[in-house]
mmCIF file of C-alpha atoms in Angstrom:
data_model
loop_
_atom_site.group_PDB
_atom_site.id
_atom_site.type_symbol
_atom_site.label_atom_id
_atom_site.label_comp_id
_atom_site.label_asym_id
_atom_site.label_seq_id
_atom_site.Cartn_x
_atom_site.Cartn_y
_atom_site.Cartn_z
ATOM 1 C CA UNK A 1 39.718 3.157 32.254
ATOM 2 C CA UNK A 2 43.299 2.618 31.178
ATOM 3 C CA UNK A 3 44.354 -0.296 29.008
ATOM 4 C CA UNK A 4 46.397 -1.758 31.884
ATOM 5 C CA UNK A 5 43.226 -2.165 33.993
ATOM 6 C CA UNK A 6 41.512 -4.367 31.416
ATOM 7 C CA UNK A 7 40.975 -8.076 31.945
ATOM 8 C CA UNK A 8 42.880 -9.380 28.928
ATOM 9 C CA UNK A 9 41.127 -12.751 28.879
ATOM 10 C CA UNK A 10 37.721 -11.086 28.973
ATOM 11 C CA UNK A 11 38.807 -8.643 26.265
ATOM 12 C CA UNK A 12 39.991 -11.418 23.955
ATOM 13 C CA UNK A 13 36.870 -13.496 24.583
ATOM 14 C CA UNK A 14 34.613 -10.573 23.709
ATOM 15 C CA UNK A 15 36.681 -9.703 20.632
ATOM 16 C CA UNK A 16 36.259 -13.270 19.393
ATOM 17 C CA UNK A 17 32.527 -13.101 20.111
ATOM 18 C CA UNK A 18 32.276 -9.899 18.089
ATOM 19 C CA UNK A 19 33.906 -11.635 15.130
ATOM 20 C CA UNK A 20 31.118 -14.187 15.352
ATOM 21 C CA UNK A 21 28.523 -11.412 15.495
ATOM 22 C CA UNK A 22 29.963 -9.723 12.421
ATOM 23 C CA UNK A 23 30.225 -13.057 10.664
ATOM 24 C CA UNK A 24 26.574 -13.793 11.353
ATOM 25 C CA UNK A 25 25.565 -10.406 9.956
ATOM 26 C CA UNK A 26 27.531 -11.024 6.770
ATOM 27 C CA UNK A 27 26.111 -14.538 6.526
ATOM 28 C CA UNK A 28 22.581 -13.095 6.587
ATOM 29 C CA UNK A 29 23.561 -10.938 3.611
ATOM 30 C CA UNK A 30 24.885 -14.044 1.845
ATOM 31 C CA UNK A 31 21.597 -15.860 2.477
ATOM 32 C CA UNK A 32 19.762 -12.940 0.901
ATOM 33 C CA UNK A 33 22.130 -12.952 -2.086
ATOM 34 C CA UNK A 34 21.585 -16.664 -2.542
ATOM 35 C CA UNK A 35 17.839 -16.105 -2.639
ATOM 36 C CA UNK A 36 18.025 -13.112 -4.988
ATOM 37 C CA UNK A 37 20.315 -14.833 -7.492
ATOM 38 C CA UNK A 38 18.682 -18.269 -7.350
ATOM 39 C CA UNK A 39 21.978 -19.785 -6.221
ATOM 40 C CA UNK A 40 20.510 -21.352 -3.081
ATOM 41 C CA UNK A 41 17.695 -22.906 -5.106
ATOM 42 C CA UNK A 42 20.256 -24.244 -7.580
ATOM 43 C CA UNK A 43 22.155 -25.888 -4.740
ATOM 44 C CA UNK A 44 18.922 -27.293 -3.319
ATOM 45 C CA UNK A 45 18.176 -28.934 -6.669
ATOM 46 C CA UNK A 46 21.445 -30.885 -6.712
ATOM 47 C CA UNK A 47 25.044 -30.678 -5.424
ATOM 48 C CA UNK A 48 27.840 -29.536 -7.712
ATOM 49 C CA UNK A 49 31.264 -28.020 -8.024
ATOM 50 C CA UNK A 50 31.650 -24.275 -7.913
ATOM 51 C CA UNK A 51 31.880 -24.060 -11.712
ATOM 52 C CA UNK A 52 28.930 -26.399 -12.206
ATOM 53 C CA UNK A 53 26.742 -24.401 -9.856
ATOM 54 C CA UNK A 54 27.731 -21.143 -11.536
ATOM 55 C CA UNK A 55 26.824 -22.571 -14.937
ATOM 56 C CA UNK A 56 23.512 -24.004 -13.768
ATOM 57 C CA UNK A 57 22.542 -20.727 -12.096
ATOM 58 C CA UNK A 58 23.819 -18.563 -14.945
ATOM 59 C CA UNK A 59 26.178 -16.660 -12.643
ATOM 60 C CA UNK A 60 29.798 -15.540 -12.622
ATOM 61 C CA UNK A 61 32.058 -18.368 -11.321
ATOM 62 C CA UNK A 62 34.359 -16.211 -9.198
ATOM 63 C CA UNK A 63 31.481 -14.675 -7.233
ATOM 64 C CA UNK A 64 29.928 -18.108 -6.752
ATOM 65 C CA UNK A 65 33.232 -19.489 -5.464
ATOM 66 C CA UNK A 66 33.537 -16.756 -2.850
ATOM 67 C CA UNK A 67 29.870 -17.041 -1.843
ATOM 68 C CA UNK A 68 30.313 -20.762 -1.324
ATOM 69 C CA UNK A 69 33.286 -20.037 0.925
ATOM 70 C CA UNK A 70 31.074 -17.935 3.172
ATOM 71 C CA UNK A 71 28.278 -20.512 3.170
ATOM 72 C CA UNK A 72 30.602 -23.413 3.997
ATOM 73 C CA UNK A 73 32.479 -21.604 6.769
ATOM 74 C CA UNK A 74 29.135 -20.363 8.077
ATOM 75 C CA UNK A 75 27.849 -23.928 8.426
ATOM 76 C CA UNK A 76 25.065 -23.668 5.855
ATOM 77 C CA UNK A 77 26.618 -25.580 2.933
ATOM 78 C CA UNK A 78 28.821 -28.687 3.179
ATOM 79 C CA UNK A 79 31.570 -29.772 0.780
ATOM 80 C CA UNK A 80 33.542 -32.880 -0.078
ATOM 81 C CA UNK A 81 36.282 -33.163 -2.690
ATOM 82 C CA UNK A 82 35.202 -29.905 -4.314
ATOM 83 C CA UNK A 83 31.503 -30.812 -4.487
ATOM 84 C CA UNK A 84 29.139 -28.533 -2.579
ATOM 85 C CA UNK A 85 25.877 -29.729 -1.010
ATOM 86 C CA UNK A 86 22.979 -27.986 0.686
ATOM 87 C CA UNK A 87 21.636 -30.523 3.210
ATOM 88 C CA UNK A 88 17.882 -31.063 2.791
ATOM 89 C CA UNK A 89 17.187 -29.881 6.337
ATOM 90 C CA UNK A 90 19.000 -26.629 5.554
ATOM 91 C CA UNK A 91 17.249 -26.319 2.204
ATOM 92 C CA UNK A 92 13.839 -26.533 3.916
ATOM 93 C CA UNK A 93 14.717 -23.384 5.866
ATOM 94 C CA UNK A 94 15.980 -21.457 2.830
ATOM 95 C CA UNK A 95 13.911 -22.345 -0.259
ATOM 96 C CA UNK A 96 10.414 -23.490 -1.151
ATOM 97 C CA UNK A 97 6.922 -22.780 0.111
ATOM 98 C CA UNK A 98 7.260 -24.310 3.585
ATOM 99 C CA UNK A 99 6.730 -22.067 6.596
ATOM 100 C CA UNK A 100 10.194 -23.233 7.673
ATOM 101 C CA UNK A 101 11.636 -21.068 4.881
ATOM 102 C CA UNK A 102 12.777 -17.952 6.734
ATOM 103 C CA UNK A 103 15.004 -16.484 4.021
ATOM 104 C CA UNK A 104 12.756 -13.405 3.896
ATOM 105 C CA UNK A 105 14.186 -12.485 7.296
ATOM 106 C CA UNK A 106 17.626 -12.217 5.684
ATOM 107 C CA UNK A 107 16.112 -9.796 3.167
ATOM 108 C CA UNK A 108 14.695 -7.724 6.023
ATOM 109 C CA UNK A 109 18.123 -7.550 7.667
ATOM 110 C CA UNK A 110 19.761 -6.575 4.368
ATOM 111 C CA UNK A 111 17.132 -3.842 3.899
ATOM 112 C CA UNK A 112 17.835 -2.413 7.330
ATOM 113 C CA UNK A 113 21.525 -2.065 6.596
ATOM 114 C CA UNK A 114 20.702 0.266 3.711
ATOM 115 C CA UNK A 115 19.320 3.092 5.860
ATOM 116 C CA UNK A 116 21.578 3.211 8.896
ATOM 117 C CA UNK A 117 22.465 6.821 8.097
ATOM 118 C CA UNK A 118 18.826 7.884 8.177
ATOM 119 C CA UNK A 119 18.245 5.849 11.321
ATOM 120 C CA UNK A 120 21.197 7.536 13.013
ATOM 121 C CA UNK A 121 19.605 10.908 12.246
ATOM 122 C CA UNK A 122 16.309 9.677 13.752
ATOM 123 C CA UNK A 123 18.167 8.580 16.900
ATOM 124 C CA UNK A 124 19.509 12.127 17.266
ATOM 125 C CA UNK A 125 16.537 14.177 16.113
ATOM 126 C CA UNK A 126 13.501 11.928 16.645
ATOM 127 C CA UNK A 127 10.919 10.824 14.148
ATOM 128 C CA UNK A 128 10.947 7.632 12.157
ATOM 129 C CA UNK A 129 10.909 6.051 8.715
ATOM 130 C CA UNK A 130 7.486 4.985 7.430
ATOM 131 C CA UNK A 131 7.306 1.674 5.637
ATOM 132 C CA UNK A 132 6.706 3.457 2.351
ATOM 133 C CA UNK A 133 10.035 5.263 2.762
ATOM 134 C CA UNK A 134 12.070 2.224 3.762
ATOM 135 C CA UNK A 135 14.334 0.586 1.168
ATOM 136 C CA UNK A 136 13.267 -2.367 -0.930
ATOM 137 C CA UNK A 137 9.852 -3.823 -1.680
ATOM 138 C CA UNK A 138 8.356 -3.626 1.817
ATOM 139 C CA UNK A 139 4.933 -4.822 0.658
ATOM 140 C CA UNK A 140 6.437 -7.900 -0.946
ATOM 141 C CA UNK A 141 8.793 -8.495 1.976
ATOM 142 C CA UNK A 142 6.070 -8.404 4.633
ATOM 143 C CA UNK A 143 3.917 -10.674 2.485
ATOM 144 C CA UNK A 144 6.785 -13.135 2.022
ATOM 145 C CA UNK A 145 7.488 -13.262 5.744
ATOM 146 C CA UNK A 146 3.976 -14.486 6.576
ATOM 147 C CA UNK A 147 2.499 -16.102 3.460
ATOM 148 C CA UNK A 148 3.591 -19.722 3.947
ATOM 149 C CA UNK A 149 2.705 -19.626 7.640
ATOM 150 C CA UNK A 150 -0.811 -18.409 6.855
ATOM 151 C CA UNK A 151 -1.198 -21.013 4.120
ATOM 152 C CA UNK A 152 -0.276 -23.719 6.612
ATOM 153 C CA UNK A 153 -1.985 -22.605 9.809
ATOM 154 C CA UNK A 154 -4.451 -19.732 9.404
ATOM 155 C CA UNK A 155 -7.656 -21.584 8.557
ATOM 156 C CA UNK A 156 -7.105 -24.806 10.505
ATOM 157 C CA UNK A 157 -5.272 -23.452 13.545
ATOM 158 C CA UNK A 158 -5.448 -19.686 14.061
ATOM 159 C CA UNK A 159 -9.122 -19.209 13.213
ATOM 160 C CA UNK A 160 -10.201 -22.291 15.169
ATOM 161 C CA UNK A 161 -8.710 -21.382 18.564
ATOM 162 C CA UNK A 162 -12.098 -20.132 19.748
ATOM 163 C CA UNK A 163 -15.490 -21.803 19.200
ATOM 164 C CA UNK A 164 -17.443 -18.529 19.238
ATOM 165 C CA UNK A 165 -15.152 -17.070 16.597
ATOM 166 C CA UNK A 166 -15.769 -20.111 14.382
ATOM 167 C CA UNK A 167 -19.522 -19.783 14.883
ATOM 168 C CA UNK A 168 -19.520 -16.109 13.941
ATOM 169 C CA UNK A 169 -17.511 -16.761 10.794
ATOM 170 C CA UNK A 170 -19.694 -19.682 9.711
ATOM 171 C CA UNK A 171 -22.872 -17.698 10.332
ATOM 172 C CA UNK A 172 -21.868 -14.949 7.914
ATOM 173 C CA UNK A 173 -20.069 -12.432 10.094
ATOM 174 C CA UNK A 174 -19.118 -8.949 9.017
ATOM 175 C CA UNK A 175 -15.332 -9.210 9.223
ATOM 176 C CA UNK A 176 -12.567 -6.622 9.019
ATOM 177 C CA UNK A 177 -8.864 -7.429 8.759
ATOM 178 C CA UNK A 178 -7.010 -4.358 10.059
ATOM 179 C CA UNK A 179 -3.624 -3.576 8.524
ATOM 180 C CA UNK A 180 -4.168 -6.278 5.934
ATOM 181 C CA UNK A 181 -1.158 -5.401 3.758
ATOM 182 C CA UNK A 182 -1.105 -7.479 0.578
ATOM 183 C CA UNK A 183 -4.222 -9.252 1.826
ATOM 184 C CA UNK A 184 -3.205 -12.896 1.726
ATOM 185 C CA UNK A 185 -4.599 -13.681 5.185
ATOM 186 C CA UNK A 186 -7.720 -11.648 4.388
ATOM 187 C CA UNK A 187 -8.323 -13.599 1.194
ATOM 188 C CA UNK A 188 -7.823 -16.910 2.982
ATOM 189 C CA UNK A 189 -10.497 -15.927 5.522
ATOM 190 C CA UNK A 190 -12.918 -15.007 2.739
ATOM 191 C CA UNK A 191 -12.187 -18.251 0.904
ATOM 192 C CA UNK A 192 -12.649 -20.428 3.996
ATOM 193 C CA UNK A 193 -15.875 -18.708 5.069
ATOM 194 C CA UNK A 194 -17.847 -17.792 1.923
ATOM 195 C CA UNK A 195 -20.888 -16.697 3.958
ATOM 196 C CA UNK A 196 -18.833 -14.020 5.692
ATOM 197 C CA UNK A 197 -18.519 -10.484 4.340
ATOM 198 C CA UNK A 198 -14.850 -9.527 4.603
ATOM 199 C CA UNK A 199 -13.110 -6.181 4.228
ATOM 200 C CA UNK A 200 -9.387 -5.563 4.429
ATOM 201 C CA UNK A 201 -8.189 -2.095 5.410
ATOM 202 C CA UNK A 202 -4.709 -0.687 5.086
ATOM 203 C CA UNK A 203 -3.160 2.725 4.496
ATOM 204 C CA UNK A 204 -0.933 1.513 1.658
ATOM 205 C CA UNK A 205 -2.751 1.610 -1.699
ATOM 206 C CA UNK A 206 -0.012 -0.420 -3.402
ATOM 207 C CA UNK A 207 -0.534 -3.265 -0.939
ATOM 208 C CA UNK A 208 -4.265 -3.175 -1.560
ATOM 209 C CA UNK A 209 -3.768 -3.428 -5.312
ATOM 210 C CA UNK A 210 -1.878 -6.660 -4.705
ATOM 211 C CA UNK A 211 -4.656 -7.840 -2.377
ATOM 212 C CA UNK A 212 -7.369 -7.131 -4.964
ATOM 213 C CA UNK A 213 -5.412 -8.884 -7.696
ATOM 214 C CA UNK A 214 -5.044 -12.020 -5.585
ATOM 215 C CA UNK A 215 -8.731 -11.942 -4.619
ATOM 216 C CA UNK A 216 -9.625 -11.826 -8.313
ATOM 217 C CA UNK A 217 -7.314 -14.758 -9.058
ATOM 218 C CA UNK A 218 -8.970 -16.736 -6.264
ATOM 219 C CA UNK A 219 -12.448 -15.896 -7.607
ATOM 220 C CA UNK A 220 -13.613 -14.331 -4.356
ATOM 221 C CA UNK A 221 -16.785 -12.237 -4.330
ATOM 222 C CA UNK A 222 -17.134 -11.747 -0.554
ATOM 223 C CA UNK A 223 -14.055 -9.596 0.054
ATOM 224 C CA UNK A 224 -13.235 -5.963 -0.662
ATOM 225 C CA UNK A 225 -10.383 -3.612 0.216
ATOM 226 C CA UNK A 226 -10.348 -0.007 1.406
ATOM 227 C CA UNK A 227 -7.609 2.536 2.035
ATOM 228 C CA UNK A 228 -8.357 3.222 5.695
ATOM 229 C CA UNK A 229 -7.344 2.385 9.237
ATOM 230 C CA UNK A 230 -9.173 1.307 12.364
ATOM 231 C CA UNK A 231 -10.111 4.893 13.241
ATOM 232 C CA UNK A 232 -12.247 4.999 10.072
ATOM 233 C CA UNK A 233 -14.361 1.966 11.007
ATOM 234 C CA UNK A 234 -18.044 2.573 11.595
ATOM 235 C CA UNK A 235 -19.151 2.186 15.206
ATOM 236 C CA UNK A 236 -20.934 -1.087 15.924
ATOM 237 C CA UNK A 237 -20.642 -2.358 12.340
ATOM 238 C CA UNK A 238 -18.606 -5.556 12.723
ATOM 239 C CA UNK A 239 -18.824 -9.018 14.257
ATOM 240 C CA UNK A 240 -15.162 -9.995 13.889
ATOM 241 C CA UNK A 241 -11.983 -7.961 13.620
ATOM 242 C CA UNK A 242 -8.593 -9.535 12.969
ATOM 243 C CA UNK A 243 -5.138 -7.987 13.138
ATOM 244 C CA UNK A 244 -2.250 -10.211 12.104
ATOM 245 C CA UNK A 245 1.226 -9.147 13.203
ATOM 246 C CA UNK A 246 0.482 -5.454 12.671
ATOM 247 C CA UNK A 247 -0.558 -3.657 15.887
ATOM 248 C CA UNK A 248 3.013 -3.480 17.190
ATOM 249 C CA UNK A 249 3.975 -1.609 13.975
ATOM 250 C CA UNK A 250 1.482 1.207 14.506
ATOM 251 C CA UNK A 251 2.102 4.674 15.850
ATOM 252 C CA UNK A 252 -0.828 4.559 18.266
ATOM 253 C CA UNK A 253 -1.602 0.921 19.068
ATOM 254 C CA UNK A 254 -3.809 1.685 22.065
ATOM 255 C CA UNK A 255 -5.956 4.068 20.043
ATOM 256 C CA UNK A 256 -6.266 1.440 17.339
ATOM 257 C CA UNK A 257 -7.386 -1.218 19.804
ATOM 258 C CA UNK A 258 -9.927 1.214 21.272
ATOM 259 C CA UNK A 259 -11.250 1.985 17.777
ATOM 260 C CA UNK A 260 -11.591 -1.736 17.084
ATOM 261 C CA UNK A 261 -13.551 -2.143 20.316
ATOM 262 C CA UNK A 262 -15.890 0.616 19.188
ATOM 263 C CA UNK A 263 -16.394 -0.945 15.766
ATOM 264 C CA UNK A 264 -17.456 -4.328 17.162
ATOM 265 C CA UNK A 265 -21.055 -5.166 17.955
ATOM 266 C CA UNK A 266 -21.841 -6.513 21.435
ATOM 267 C CA UNK A 267 -20.524 -10.075 21.595
ATOM 268 C CA UNK A 268 -18.102 -9.422 18.737
ATOM 269 C CA UNK A 269 -14.659 -10.988 18.697
ATOM 270 C CA UNK A 270 -11.228 -9.468 18.170
ATOM 271 C CA UNK A 271 -8.515 -11.935 17.085
ATOM 272 C CA UNK A 272 -5.151 -10.292 17.683
ATOM 273 C CA UNK A 273 -1.968 -11.974 16.479
ATOM 274 C CA UNK A 274 0.901 -10.062 18.016
ATOM 275 C CA UNK A 275 3.823 -9.748 20.405
ATOM 276 C CA UNK A 276 4.033 -11.930 23.486
ATOM 277 C CA UNK A 277 7.425 -11.372 25.097
ATOM 278 C CA UNK A 278 8.075 -11.720 28.824
ATOM 279 C CA UNK A 279 8.234 -8.395 30.636
ATOM 280 C CA UNK A 280 11.681 -8.912 32.160
ATOM 281 C CA UNK A 281 14.653 -8.083 29.925
ATOM 282 C CA UNK A 282 16.742 -10.875 31.451
ATOM 283 C CA UNK A 283 13.982 -13.353 30.620
ATOM 284 C CA UNK A 284 13.853 -11.965 27.087
ATOM 285 C CA UNK A 285 17.604 -12.544 26.805
ATOM 286 C CA UNK A 286 16.932 -16.277 27.158
ATOM 287 C CA UNK A 287 14.871 -16.272 23.956
ATOM 288 C CA UNK A 288 16.951 -17.253 20.904
ATOM 289 C CA UNK A 289 15.168 -14.736 18.666
ATOM 290 C CA UNK A 290 15.154 -11.710 21.004
ATOM 291 C CA UNK A 291 18.218 -9.914 19.626
ATOM 292 C CA UNK A 292 17.067 -10.437 16.048
ATOM 293 C CA UNK A 293 13.595 -9.084 16.784
ATOM 294 C CA UNK A 294 14.885 -6.016 18.635
ATOM 295 C CA UNK A 295 17.127 -5.289 15.652
ATOM 296 C CA UNK A 296 14.281 -5.785 13.176
ATOM 297 C CA UNK A 297 12.220 -3.423 15.314
ATOM 298 C CA UNK A 298 14.817 -0.647 15.207
ATOM 299 C CA UNK A 299 15.174 -1.067 11.443
ATOM 300 C CA UNK A 300 11.533 -1.487 10.511
ATOM 301 C CA UNK A 301 8.708 -1.875 13.046
ATOM 302 C CA UNK A 302 9.577 0.871 15.529
ATOM 303 C CA UNK A 303 10.984 3.106 12.798
ATOM 304 C CA UNK A 304 7.621 2.925 11.019
ATOM 305 C CA UNK A 305 5.664 3.582 14.216
ATOM 306 C CA UNK A 306 7.725 6.610 15.244
ATOM 307 C CA UNK A 307 7.116 8.234 11.855
ATOM 308 C CA UNK A 308 3.598 8.923 13.143
ATOM 309 C CA UNK A 309 4.394 12.071 15.115
ATOM 310 C CA UNK A 310 5.887 13.183 18.425
ATOM 311 C CA UNK A 311 3.214 11.374 20.440
ATOM 312 C CA UNK A 312 3.766 8.059 18.661
ATOM 313 C CA UNK A 313 4.153 5.122 21.030
ATOM 314 C CA UNK A 314 5.132 2.147 18.927
ATOM 315 C CA UNK A 315 5.334 -1.211 20.661
ATOM 316 C CA UNK A 316 7.726 -3.170 18.502
ATOM 317 C CA UNK A 317 7.727 -6.976 18.186
ATOM 318 C CA UNK A 318 9.239 -7.551 21.654
ATOM 319 C CA UNK A 319 6.385 -5.821 23.478
ATOM 320 C CA UNK A 320 5.407 -7.869 26.555
ATOM 321 C CA UNK A 321 2.297 -9.998 26.726
ATOM 322 C CA UNK A 322 1.279 -8.254 29.953
ATOM 323 C CA UNK A 323 1.254 -4.910 28.111
ATOM 324 C CA UNK A 324 -0.923 -6.276 25.312
ATOM 325 C CA UNK A 325 -3.398 -7.720 27.814
ATOM 326 C CA UNK A 326 -3.517 -4.393 29.675
ATOM 327 C CA UNK A 327 -4.232 -2.484 26.455
ATOM 328 C CA UNK A 328 -7.092 -4.856 25.627
ATOM 329 C CA UNK A 329 -8.592 -4.415 29.088
ATOM 330 C CA UNK A 330 -8.280 -0.613 28.908
ATOM 331 C CA UNK A 331 -10.229 -0.682 25.627
ATOM 332 C CA UNK A 332 -13.078 -2.536 27.310
ATOM 333 C CA UNK A 333 -12.312 -6.020 26.051
ATOM 334 C CA UNK A 334 -12.756 -9.204 28.038
ATOM 335 C CA UNK A 335 -9.907 -11.597 27.310
ATOM 336 C CA UNK A 336 -11.313 -14.985 26.286
ATOM 337 C CA UNK A 337 -7.957 -16.651 25.820
ATOM 338 C CA UNK A 338 -4.304 -16.349 24.852
ATOM 339 C CA UNK A 339 -2.969 -19.115 22.629
ATOM 340 C CA UNK A 340 0.413 -20.067 21.167
ATOM 341 C CA UNK A 341 0.888 -19.432 17.454
ATOM 342 C CA UNK A 342 1.818 -22.525 15.483
ATOM 343 C CA UNK A 343 4.868 -21.848 13.361
ATOM 344 C CA UNK A 344 5.680 -18.628 15.232
ATOM 345 C CA UNK A 345 6.894 -18.893 18.836
ATOM 346 C CA UNK A 346 7.555 -15.139 18.991
ATOM 347 C CA UNK A 347 3.878 -14.145 19.067
ATOM 348 C CA UNK A 348 0.531 -15.143 20.565
ATOM 349 C CA UNK A 349 -3.115 -15.233 19.515
ATOM 350 C CA UNK A 350 -5.255 -13.073 21.791
ATOM 351 C CA UNK A 351 -8.999 -13.667 21.638
ATOM 352 C CA UNK A 352 -10.933 -10.713 23.073
ATOM 353 C CA UNK A 353 -14.683 -10.039 23.339
ATOM 354 C CA UNK A 354 -16.801 -6.952 23.466
#
């Protein structure tokens, strides 16, 4: 199409929108920098001038000045007569232990930008990038993205969505947390239900070292960790299996769900915390987080899944709820309920029975 055939108003409107897109991407990097340098936490402690903030944070004034420019024009920080302030509502989303603190997502976005060249090769040639080969501390990042949410909701909300699940846990169930990562959720289950025997399995030995260290700090004697995946589970050996925000990352999610079904005893319960998007792409476009999650998937979730071979499926975090329910049914599960996830509108809690 020639330039003369273009709708100039539409062209200008889209060009302006792209500037906003690029600005948002850069702002995510600035959020990550603020977290890495402690500058955001310094601002959250008290307002200050650019020089005062630089001195309090132990940083170079000129960098701080420019960073503040990005944060003010991006609507994160306010200023008045040269004094910069991080509003408390903004601070709650950027620092501290609250589940509202989503600054780890900015770190995930910054990580993804570091391997675009490798991703471009994967687009052309196939394959993927396993988590262990992705830039940055992936174990720490994944832990940071879920830790506060599990601290707030896991025991009192997620594990109590189903009465039979609660009964099994209280009665001393044999429990396995599949894809446990650094094990924080696993350890919280073991702590809340001391009669249960809990094992966390993951293929990353570094993550399991972190899980064991935390279990020791918590004084837990009813939890252990093994380098394994669901395919290694003994048939008919478990009463409860959990999988928190992990199945969509796997190369063969349907095979994993089938293996979990085989590992459960009759009447056993599978608690699956995972994707719950609508099936229609136009409906997904109405969700405020859809673009972000598709991008995170390309950078991390799907890239990890497709590293598992030519037959890898990989769901990604925008996989539809209908597809998850179908996979559970194909594995022989009866769906006992699908529940919203407090603190995480992007996913659902699926309770399935053998």
